[in-house]
Structure formats: structure tokens, C-alpha cells
Tab-separated table of C-alpha atoms in Angstrom:
chain	number	residue	atom	x	y	z
A	811	UNK	CA	17.575	-115.482	54.744
A	812	UNK	CA	13.801	-115.603	54.622
A	813	UNK	CA	13.669	-112.073	53.210
A	814	UNK	CA	16.303	-112.986	50.635
A	815	UNK	CA	14.233	-115.991	49.600
A	816	UNK	CA	11.146	-113.812	49.194
A	817	UNK	CA	13.085	-111.307	47.091
A	818	UNK	CA	14.416	-114.097	44.882
A	819	UNK	CA	10.904	-115.471	44.427
A	820	UNK	CA	9.620	-111.989	43.575
A	821	UNK	CA	12.386	-111.536	40.988
A	822	UNK	CA	11.464	-114.863	39.368
A	823	UNK	CA	7.793	-113.853	39.256
A	824	UNK	CA	8.577	-110.449	37.735
A	825	UNK	CA	10.783	-112.164	35.156
A	826	UNK	CA	8.045	-114.656	34.261
A	827	UNK	CA	5.324	-112.042	33.657
A	828	UNK	CA	6.821	-110.539	30.442
A	829	UNK	CA	7.594	-114.058	29.197
A	830	UNK	CA	3.961	-115.177	29.430
A	831	UNK	CA	2.717	-111.829	28.095
A	832	UNK	CA	4.942	-112.255	25.036
A	833	UNK	CA	3.626	-115.784	24.483
A	834	UNK	CA	0.050	-114.478	24.760
A	835	UNK	CA	0.730	-111.708	22.229
A	836	UNK	CA	2.231	-114.175	19.758
A	837	UNK	CA	-0.427	-116.880	20.152
A	838	UNK	CA	-3.216	-114.310	20.075
A	839	UNK	CA	-1.977	-113.126	16.679
A	840	UNK	CA	-1.125	-116.528	15.189
A	841	UNK	CA	-4.268	-118.409	16.207
A	842	UNK	CA	-7.196	-116.906	14.344
A	843	UNK	CA	-10.096	-117.912	12.155
A	844	UNK	CA	-7.827	-119.781	9.741
A	845	UNK	CA	-7.781	-122.884	11.941
A	846	UNK	CA	-11.518	-123.360	11.249
A	847	UNK	CA	-10.639	-124.175	7.622
A	848	UNK	CA	-7.831	-126.643	8.368
A	849	UNK	CA	-10.012	-129.785	8.812
A	850	UNK	CA	-11.650	-129.200	5.416
A	851	UNK	CA	-8.370	-128.973	3.486
A	852	UNK	CA	-6.881	-131.865	5.466
A	853	UNK	CA	-9.909	-133.950	4.480
A	854	UNK	CA	-8.902	-133.349	0.846
A	855	UNK	CA	-5.399	-134.816	1.323
A	856	UNK	CA	-5.924	-137.280	4.157
A	857	UNK	CA	-5.141	-137.042	7.850
A	858	UNK	CA	-1.531	-138.403	7.777
A	859	UNK	CA	-0.446	-135.914	5.105
A	860	UNK	CA	-2.421	-133.143	6.806
A	861	UNK	CA	-0.698	-133.644	10.156
A	862	UNK	CA	2.698	-133.714	8.439
A	863	UNK	CA	1.804	-130.420	6.742
A	864	UNK	CA	0.769	-128.853	10.063
A	865	UNK	CA	4.015	-129.996	11.673
A	866	UNK	CA	6.214	-129.102	8.684
A	867	UNK	CA	4.736	-125.647	8.086
A	868	UNK	CA	4.818	-125.005	11.831
A	869	UNK	CA	8.558	-125.753	11.877
A	870	UNK	CA	9.141	-123.582	8.792
A	871	UNK	CA	7.367	-120.665	10.464
A	872	UNK	CA	9.274	-121.275	13.707
A	873	UNK	CA	12.560	-120.815	11.844
A	874	UNK	CA	11.212	-117.722	10.065
A	875	UNK	CA	10.011	-116.132	13.315
A	876	UNK	CA	13.311	-116.859	15.074
A	877	UNK	CA	15.142	-115.158	12.193
A	878	UNK	CA	12.843	-112.125	12.444
A	879	UNK	CA	13.339	-112.044	16.222
A	880	UNK	CA	17.118	-112.093	15.785
A	881	UNK	CA	16.786	-109.241	13.276
A	882	UNK	CA	14.756	-107.276	15.840
A	883	UNK	CA	17.434	-107.862	18.476
A	884	UNK	CA	20.169	-106.713	16.088
A	885	UNK	CA	18.340	-103.408	15.582
A	886	UNK	CA	18.353	-100.370	17.840
A	887	UNK	CA	15.064	-98.593	18.478
A	888	UNK	CA	11.427	-99.560	17.892
A	889	UNK	CA	10.234	-100.696	14.479
A	890	UNK	CA	7.385	-102.585	12.839
A	891	UNK	CA	7.976	-105.130	10.064
A	892	UNK	CA	7.914	-102.505	7.306
A	893	UNK	CA	10.385	-100.433	9.329
A	894	UNK	CA	12.869	-103.318	9.528
A	895	UNK	CA	12.485	-103.900	5.795
A	896	UNK	CA	13.152	-100.208	5.059
A	897	UNK	CA	16.165	-100.176	7.356
A	898	UNK	CA	17.862	-103.179	5.768
A	899	UNK	CA	16.501	-103.278	2.193
A	900	UNK	CA	15.619	-99.641	1.458
A	901	UNK	CA	12.516	-97.448	1.066
A	902	UNK	CA	11.363	-99.113	-2.158
A	903	UNK	CA	11.065	-102.450	-0.397
A	904	UNK	CA	9.270	-100.764	2.488
A	905	UNK	CA	6.560	-99.602	0.073
A	906	UNK	CA	6.351	-103.115	-1.365
A	907	UNK	CA	6.014	-104.533	2.152
A	908	UNK	CA	3.272	-102.022	2.983
A	909	UNK	CA	1.376	-103.093	-0.154
A	910	UNK	CA	1.688	-106.787	0.768
A	911	UNK	CA	0.638	-106.181	4.372
A	912	UNK	CA	-2.337	-104.122	3.179
A	913	UNK	CA	-3.467	-106.795	0.699
A	914	UNK	CA	-2.949	-109.513	3.308
A	915	UNK	CA	-5.010	-107.586	5.868
A	916	UNK	CA	-7.893	-106.964	3.467
A	917	UNK	CA	-7.860	-110.604	2.376
A	918	UNK	CA	-8.004	-111.770	5.978
A	919	UNK	CA	-10.849	-109.343	6.808
A	920	UNK	CA	-12.781	-110.656	3.805
A	921	UNK	CA	-12.263	-114.239	5.011
A	922	UNK	CA	-13.586	-113.276	8.452
A	923	UNK	CA	-16.681	-111.662	6.910
A	924	UNK	CA	-17.379	-114.792	4.848
A	925	UNK	CA	-16.720	-117.153	7.766
A	926	UNK	CA	-18.870	-115.147	10.176
A	927	UNK	CA	-21.828	-115.385	7.802
A	928	UNK	CA	-21.499	-119.172	7.634
A	929	UNK	CA	-21.285	-119.445	11.427
A	930	UNK	CA	-24.150	-117.057	12.216
A	931	UNK	CA	-26.265	-118.674	9.511
A	932	UNK	CA	-25.749	-122.075	11.159
A	933	UNK	CA	-26.515	-120.682	14.625
A	934	UNK	CA	-29.721	-118.862	13.687
A	935	UNK	CA	-30.863	-120.793	10.623
A	936	UNK	CA	-30.700	-117.745	8.364
A	937	UNK	CA	-28.949	-116.753	5.137
A	938	UNK	CA	-25.122	-116.777	5.474
A	939	UNK	CA	-24.978	-113.980	2.884
A	940	UNK	CA	-27.247	-111.750	4.990
A	941	UNK	CA	-25.451	-112.581	8.251
A	942	UNK	CA	-22.105	-111.599	6.730
A	943	UNK	CA	-23.500	-108.111	6.167
A	944	UNK	CA	-24.885	-108.047	9.729
A	945	UNK	CA	-21.469	-109.029	11.106
A	946	UNK	CA	-19.703	-106.393	9.009
A	947	UNK	CA	-22.118	-103.643	10.098
A	948	UNK	CA	-21.714	-104.594	13.778
A	949	UNK	CA	-17.937	-104.725	13.389
A	950	UNK	CA	-17.938	-101.327	11.687
A	951	UNK	CA	-19.941	-99.776	14.541
A	952	UNK	CA	-17.632	-101.196	17.212
A	953	UNK	CA	-14.563	-100.111	15.238
A	954	UNK	CA	-15.935	-96.583	14.759
A	955	UNK	CA	-16.315	-96.048	18.501
A	956	UNK	CA	-12.818	-97.355	19.091
A	957	UNK	CA	-13.426	-100.335	21.352
A	958	UNK	CA	-9.941	-101.538	22.278
A	959	UNK	CA	-10.845	-104.239	24.775
A	960	UNK	CA	-9.962	-106.821	22.161
A	961	UNK	CA	-6.287	-105.902	22.540
A	962	UNK	CA	-6.384	-106.815	26.232
A	963	UNK	CA	-7.872	-110.292	26.044
A	964	UNK	CA	-5.620	-112.288	23.717
A	965	UNK	CA	-4.663	-114.722	26.465
A	966	UNK	CA	-8.253	-115.084	27.733
A	967	UNK	CA	-9.603	-115.993	24.295
A	968	UNK	CA	-6.656	-118.301	23.624
A	969	UNK	CA	-7.348	-120.197	26.855
A	970	UNK	CA	-11.070	-120.249	26.062
A	971	UNK	CA	-10.347	-121.649	22.620
A	972	UNK	CA	-8.114	-124.336	24.114
A	973	UNK	CA	-10.867	-125.280	26.580
A	974	UNK	CA	-13.572	-125.495	23.899
A	975	UNK	CA	-11.313	-127.499	21.565
A	976	UNK	CA	-10.685	-129.904	24.449
A	977	UNK	CA	-14.448	-130.152	25.008
A	978	UNK	CA	-15.006	-130.811	21.302
A	979	UNK	CA	-12.415	-133.605	21.379
A	980	UNK	CA	-14.033	-135.131	24.474
A	981	UNK	CA	-17.555	-135.034	23.018
A	982	UNK	CA	-16.369	-136.249	19.616
A	983	UNK	CA	-14.411	-139.242	20.908
A	984	UNK	CA	-17.292	-141.723	20.936
A	985	UNK	CA	-18.350	-140.661	17.410
A	986	UNK	CA	-14.930	-140.898	15.775
A	987	UNK	CA	-14.633	-143.399	12.925
A	988	UNK	CA	-10.993	-144.355	12.512
A	989	UNK	CA	-11.433	-145.213	8.821
A	990	UNK	CA	-11.770	-141.451	8.282
A	991	UNK	CA	-8.042	-141.162	9.040
A	992	UNK	CA	-6.887	-143.666	6.414
A	993	UNK	CA	-7.427	-141.890	3.080
A	994	UNK	CA	-4.464	-140.391	1.206
A	995	UNK	CA	-4.785	-137.989	-1.743
A	996	UNK	CA	-2.294	-135.555	-3.250
A	997	UNK	CA	-4.571	-133.446	-5.456
A	998	UNK	CA	-5.587	-131.222	-2.534
A	999	UNK	CA	-2.022	-130.618	-1.350
A	1000	UNK	CA	-1.708	-127.010	-2.537
A	1001	UNK	CA	-4.933	-125.674	-0.943
A	1002	UNK	CA	-3.963	-127.429	2.291
A	1003	UNK	CA	-0.534	-125.776	2.198
A	1004	UNK	CA	-2.050	-122.326	1.655
A	1005	UNK	CA	-4.704	-122.552	4.370
A	1006	UNK	CA	-2.289	-123.981	6.950
A	1007	UNK	CA	0.324	-121.335	6.076
A	1008	UNK	CA	-2.339	-118.649	6.614
A	1009	UNK	CA	-3.158	-120.216	9.987
A	1010	UNK	CA	0.435	-119.803	11.197
A	1011	UNK	CA	0.662	-116.159	10.103
A	1012	UNK	CA	1.717	-113.887	12.942
A	1013	UNK	CA	4.982	-112.190	12.018
A	1014	UNK	CA	3.489	-108.775	12.783
A	1015	UNK	CA	3.363	-109.707	16.491
A	1016	UNK	CA	7.121	-110.224	16.800
A	1017	UNK	CA	7.999	-106.504	17.163
A	1018	UNK	CA	5.307	-106.205	19.857
A	1019	UNK	CA	6.639	-109.288	21.660
A	1020	UNK	CA	10.126	-107.746	21.455
A	1021	UNK	CA	8.849	-104.702	23.341
A	1022	UNK	CA	7.114	-106.862	25.957
A	1023	UNK	CA	10.383	-108.735	26.576
A	1024	UNK	CA	12.487	-105.580	26.971
A	1025	UNK	CA	15.145	-106.454	29.539
A	1026	UNK	CA	14.385	-110.182	29.184
A	1027	UNK	CA	15.522	-110.695	25.589
A	1028	UNK	CA	17.150	-114.075	26.290
A	1029	UNK	CA	13.639	-115.494	26.715
A	1030	UNK	CA	12.638	-114.465	23.184
A	1031	UNK	CA	13.452	-117.747	21.357
A	1032	UNK	CA	11.722	-119.839	24.027
A	1033	UNK	CA	8.594	-117.656	23.863
A	1034	UNK	CA	8.454	-118.002	20.065
A	1035	UNK	CA	8.961	-121.768	20.252
A	1036	UNK	CA	6.080	-122.195	22.706
A	1037	UNK	CA	3.903	-119.845	20.637
A	1038	UNK	CA	4.394	-122.124	17.591
A	1039	UNK	CA	4.098	-125.459	19.416
A	1040	UNK	CA	0.729	-124.437	20.906
A	1041	UNK	CA	-1.053	-123.994	17.537
A	1042	UNK	CA	0.629	-127.121	16.146
A	1043	UNK	CA	-0.955	-129.076	19.002
A	1044	UNK	CA	-4.340	-127.312	18.867
A	1045	UNK	CA	-4.634	-127.542	15.078
A	1046	UNK	CA	-3.717	-131.228	15.106
A	1047	UNK	CA	-6.158	-132.366	17.790
A	1048	UNK	CA	-8.953	-130.124	16.478
A	1049	UNK	CA	-8.472	-131.535	12.980
A	1050	UNK	CA	-8.422	-135.091	14.336
A	1051	UNK	CA	-11.651	-134.529	16.276
A	1052	UNK	CA	-13.492	-132.953	13.341
A	1053	UNK	CA	-12.188	-135.257	10.624
A	1054	UNK	CA	-12.763	-138.360	12.727
A	1055	UNK	CA	-16.453	-137.490	13.017
A	1056	UNK	CA	-17.306	-135.816	9.706
A	1057	UNK	CA	-14.805	-137.460	7.325
A	1058	UNK	CA	-15.443	-136.575	3.684
A	1059	UNK	CA	-18.441	-134.470	4.780
A	1060	UNK	CA	-16.192	-131.952	6.588
A	1061	UNK	CA	-17.408	-128.412	5.872
A	1062	UNK	CA	-15.292	-125.369	4.945
A	1063	UNK	CA	-15.989	-123.887	8.392
A	1064	UNK	CA	-15.351	-127.024	10.421
A	1065	UNK	CA	-17.683	-126.361	13.358
A	1066	UNK	CA	-20.754	-126.208	11.088
A	1067	UNK	CA	-20.428	-129.787	9.828
A	1068	UNK	CA	-19.375	-131.015	13.258
A	1069	UNK	CA	-22.488	-129.515	14.825
A	1070	UNK	CA	-24.685	-131.183	12.209
A	1071	UNK	CA	-23.204	-134.564	13.198
A	1072	UNK	CA	-23.160	-134.164	16.980
A	1073	UNK	CA	-26.404	-132.300	17.615
A	1074	UNK	CA	-27.706	-128.899	18.631
A	1075	UNK	CA	-25.480	-128.527	21.696
A	1076	UNK	CA	-22.375	-128.878	19.525
A	1077	UNK	CA	-23.864	-126.518	16.927
A	1078	UNK	CA	-24.091	-123.905	19.681
A	1079	UNK	CA	-20.759	-124.491	21.459
A	1080	UNK	CA	-18.702	-125.122	18.319
A	1081	UNK	CA	-20.056	-122.166	16.402
A	1082	UNK	CA	-19.842	-119.844	19.410
A	1083	UNK	CA	-16.141	-120.786	19.549
A	1084	UNK	CA	-15.894	-120.009	15.838
A	1085	UNK	CA	-17.717	-116.688	16.253
A	1086	UNK	CA	-15.505	-115.611	19.169
A	1087	UNK	CA	-12.382	-116.532	17.206
A	1088	UNK	CA	-13.520	-114.733	14.055
A	1089	UNK	CA	-14.739	-111.656	15.969
A	1090	UNK	CA	-11.496	-111.381	17.935
A	1091	UNK	CA	-9.393	-111.710	14.796
A	1092	UNK	CA	-11.579	-109.262	12.849
A	1093	UNK	CA	-11.546	-106.570	15.530
A	1094	UNK	CA	-7.835	-106.880	16.246
A	1095	UNK	CA	-6.884	-106.700	12.574
A	1096	UNK	CA	-9.368	-103.972	11.627
A	1097	UNK	CA	-8.247	-101.815	14.568
A	1098	UNK	CA	-4.613	-102.258	13.547
A	1099	UNK	CA	-5.437	-101.380	9.936
A	1100	UNK	CA	-7.447	-98.301	10.941
A	1101	UNK	CA	-4.588	-97.068	13.122
A	1102	UNK	CA	-2.130	-97.633	10.270
A	1103	UNK	CA	-4.199	-95.342	8.048
A	1104	UNK	CA	-4.759	-92.874	10.888
A	1105	UNK	CA	-1.318	-92.656	12.539
A	1106	UNK	CA	1.125	-93.757	9.831
A	1107	UNK	CA	-0.549	-92.424	6.677
A	1108	UNK	CA	-2.039	-89.366	8.471
A	1109	UNK	CA	-5.584	-89.880	7.183
A	1110	UNK	CA	-8.439	-88.336	9.193
A	1111	UNK	CA	-9.952	-90.762	11.695
A	1112	UNK	CA	-13.290	-91.098	9.881
A	1113	UNK	CA	-11.656	-91.718	6.496
A	1114	UNK	CA	-9.338	-94.303	8.094
A	1115	UNK	CA	-12.358	-96.119	9.520
A	1116	UNK	CA	-14.221	-95.963	6.212
A	1117	UNK	CA	-11.261	-97.261	4.204
A	1118	UNK	CA	-10.834	-100.167	6.625
A	1119	UNK	CA	-14.465	-101.297	6.285
A	1120	UNK	CA	-15.248	-100.335	2.695
A	1121	UNK	CA	-12.775	-102.618	0.897
A	1122	UNK	CA	-13.952	-105.950	2.421
A	1123	UNK	CA	-17.549	-104.758	1.924
A	1124	UNK	CA	-16.945	-104.142	-1.788
A	1125	UNK	CA	-15.044	-107.405	-2.276
A	1126	UNK	CA	-17.802	-109.386	-0.566
A	1127	UNK	CA	-20.504	-107.583	-2.539
A	1128	UNK	CA	-18.741	-108.526	-5.777
A	1129	UNK	CA	-19.214	-112.207	-4.949
A	1130	UNK	CA	-15.965	-113.266	-3.255
A	1131	UNK	CA	-17.563	-115.762	-0.866
A	1132	UNK	CA	-15.253	-118.808	-0.971
A	1133	UNK	CA	-13.793	-119.062	2.553
A	1134	UNK	CA	-11.119	-121.647	1.693
A	1135	UNK	CA	-10.073	-119.955	-1.553
A	1136	UNK	CA	-9.592	-116.631	0.241
A	1137	UNK	CA	-7.465	-118.246	2.982
A	1138	UNK	CA	-5.446	-120.040	0.305
A	1139	UNK	CA	-4.716	-116.895	-1.733
A	1140	UNK	CA	-3.833	-114.807	1.319
A	1141	UNK	CA	-1.622	-117.549	2.754
A	1142	UNK	CA	0.213	-118.647	-0.391
A	1143	UNK	CA	0.533	-115.373	-2.295
A	1144	UNK	CA	0.733	-112.565	0.255
A	1145	UNK	CA	2.132	-114.656	3.109
A	1146	UNK	CA	4.736	-116.133	0.771
A	1147	UNK	CA	5.810	-112.767	-0.667
A	1148	UNK	CA	6.147	-111.216	2.780
A	1149	UNK	CA	8.054	-114.273	3.989
A	1150	UNK	CA	10.617	-113.969	1.176
A	1151	UNK	CA	11.205	-110.253	1.801
A	1152	UNK	CA	11.632	-110.867	5.537
A	1153	UNK	CA	14.198	-113.612	4.876
A	1154	UNK	CA	16.364	-111.194	2.872
A	1155	UNK	CA	15.946	-108.463	5.496
A	1156	UNK	CA	16.968	-110.917	8.237
A	1157	UNK	CA	20.079	-111.979	6.319
A	1158	UNK	CA	21.042	-108.346	5.674
A	1159	UNK	CA	20.597	-107.549	9.385
A	1160	UNK	CA	23.310	-110.085	10.203
A	1161	UNK	CA	25.813	-107.815	8.443
A	1162	UNK	CA	24.288	-104.378	8.969
A	1163	UNK	CA	22.724	-104.664	12.439
A	1164	UNK	CA	24.209	-102.342	15.065
A	1165	UNK	CA	23.267	-104.286	18.180
A	1166	UNK	CA	24.579	-107.604	19.481
A	1167	UNK	CA	21.628	-110.036	19.682
A	1168	UNK	CA	20.927	-112.225	22.703
A	1169	UNK	CA	20.668	-115.287	20.452
A	1170	UNK	CA	21.692	-116.243	16.924
A	1171	UNK	CA	19.909	-118.651	14.583
A	1172	UNK	CA	22.489	-121.228	13.395
A	1173	UNK	CA	22.901	-122.074	9.688
A	1174	UNK	CA	20.888	-118.973	8.849
A	1175	UNK	CA	21.804	-118.922	5.159
A	1176	UNK	CA	20.833	-122.561	4.691
A	1177	UNK	CA	17.538	-122.057	6.523
A	1178	UNK	CA	16.943	-118.834	4.596
A	1179	UNK	CA	17.456	-120.609	1.269
A	1180	UNK	CA	15.016	-123.354	2.293
A	1181	UNK	CA	12.411	-120.762	3.314
A	1182	UNK	CA	12.747	-118.873	0.018
A	1183	UNK	CA	12.390	-122.120	-1.969
A	1184	UNK	CA	9.304	-123.176	0.025
A	1185	UNK	CA	7.606	-119.770	-0.295
A	1186	UNK	CA	8.523	-119.367	-3.986
A	1187	UNK	CA	7.250	-122.838	-4.878
A	1188	UNK	CA	3.991	-122.103	-3.071
A	1189	UNK	CA	3.534	-118.798	-4.923
A	1190	UNK	CA	4.376	-120.358	-8.303
A	1191	UNK	CA	2.037	-123.330	-8.007
A	1192	UNK	CA	-0.587	-121.171	-6.325
A	1193	UNK	CA	-0.672	-118.783	-9.286
A	1194	UNK	CA	-0.932	-121.708	-11.714
A	1195	UNK	CA	-3.800	-123.175	-9.693
A	1196	UNK	CA	-5.539	-119.785	-9.485
A	1197	UNK	CA	-5.252	-119.198	-13.259
A	1198	UNK	CA	-6.743	-122.627	-13.917
């Protein structure tokens, strides 16, 4: 009986390991440098509206990710997002998806280069413009030699980020002014939508999480739910801590303004958190992009590395330095376009999939229609705002 109890306990432990690994993969992809821009855009609309946006967009992305997960479970074999799109919508849509994913990746890398310059400039009291180039050169060197440690530490950095955010909230508490939470404005609604949507981007991790959960597919929806609830909580309390202290003076990279208000110790700890987050996101995304060029498009390794680094370098050199504007464009335009295509692929998989899924999203057509309307409206108003 004792041996049977030990075996049962061992089975439970072995079952739990893939579950937590899948959560780590998802959170590690979703939570990136975008959250550093959330307090700034929330300050433009007011805290109550900002929190509702975080919650609402989080729920929208939860539904989207559950639909993608169901599509993955309806499909035999291993595929990435573009592969699912090709399978259910055809090769032409696969090429379109590749173009969107490429543009989204370059936009995100550019945002990380801009944000890193702001953070390093605040830490060392030097030019943000110069420090962006320093960061990009260092990142290029690490990427060239193929450092892949960053792929192994998603959970570690996620836990570290949670700990530092908790510390920031604790230190900020005595400095919070509750009148900073009372303003309400609608003119900043669209930028807030775009930046928050960017900050929940992580669809590319779902195929990887599917592989991690092989043999434990029934845990997939619960893993995705936890992986969305975690950033909703972190983004909300981080925004409350920053906005409560800095109010209308909230900076585009939140930790910079917070450090200026709370002193040198917070400048160091807050911006080190920001630098770790940006560096992790940059290395993970740049490595993935390099391997896409190298393995999928069959480019030589050196050319794949050069193409990964050269585009954000050129874009930055041409004066694209607005951190919030970059997050907004990537989130609203590219994130929205990819979201729409994935909705149609998910709906097609319901009819054409060859595998019985372990779970089914209810009212999928209704949810799909809502997602398409939300993404389309964001793209439409985003383009109008960009043209203006």
C-alpha cells in the first residue's frame, strides 16, 4: 500500500511537470518589454479605464489562444502558426502570415532597441541614442555566437520579474497619491489598446506549449488560462504602483520616471528589471528570427544573423525612436492582422481537422465574430490615427 501510494505520488508529480513547463513557455513569451509601456498609456486614459482595458484585452486574448489551442489539438503532426494557416487556409495565406510575423518581429526588435537605450541611459546617465547602439551591438555579438541559454530561463526571469514588481509595489505604497487614479480621458484610448494588445502577444508559443503537453493535452486550457491571468495581475498591480506615484509624469518606459520619484535605489532596481526583461525578449525573438531564416528559408547562417540585426539597425538609424508608437503599430496593425487570420484558420479547423480535440471552445463562431470585429476596428482606427 505504501509503495502504491509512492507510485501514485510520482505519477502526479510527473503529470505536473509538463503542466508547469507549458505555463512557463506561455508566460515567458507573453510577458515582455511591452508591459513597461502600459503605465504611460494608462496615464493617458485614466486608471479605471486602463484596468478595464487590461482585463478586457486579456479576456479577448484568452479566447483567441484557446481557439488556437483547439486548432492545434485538431491537427495531426507538428506545426508552427504559419503551418496551421497553410493547412487550413492555403499556401497564399501562409505567405501572408509569414510576412505579418516577420514585420511583427522586426517591429518588436526595434521597440526593444529603443527601450534599452532609454533604460541604459537612465542607469548610466548617458545618451539613450548611443546606448541603443551599444545594446544592439552586444545583442548582435551574443546572437552570432549562438547563446541559447535564454531559451532555458523563461520561468526564472518570470519569477524574478514577479518578485521585483512586488518589491516596486511595496516600496511605492507610501508614495502613492490616490488622486492619480481618479482622472478619466478617452482621447488616449487607441494607443492604450495597441500597447496593451502588444503586451499580451504570445500566440507563437502555443505550438511549443502543445508539444510540452504531449500526453497531457487535457491540461492545455488550464495552462493557457493561468498564463493569461498572470500577466493581467502583474500588469494591473505594476500599473497601479507606477501611476500612483508618478501620475501625469509617467514616462514611456515606466521604470525611468518611477526611479526619478523614488530615488537612486529604485532607479537601479527598476531599470535592471526593465533591462533584464528587454534583453530576454530581444534575445529570444532574435534567435527565433535567425533560425527562421536559417532553417526554414535555407539562408546561410551568417546571412541569417545579418538579416536579423540589420533591419532594426536601419529602422533605428532612420529615426524611429518612439517606444510607445512602435508598440502601438506592432500591436494594433500586425497583431490585429495575425489575429484575424488565426480566427479564420481556427474556424476552418473545426470542419477540416482530422483529430478529435481534448477540449472544445463553446460558441466558437460568436467568439470568432467578436474577435474579428475587435481586431478590425483596432486596425481601422489605428490606420486613421497613424495617417493623422
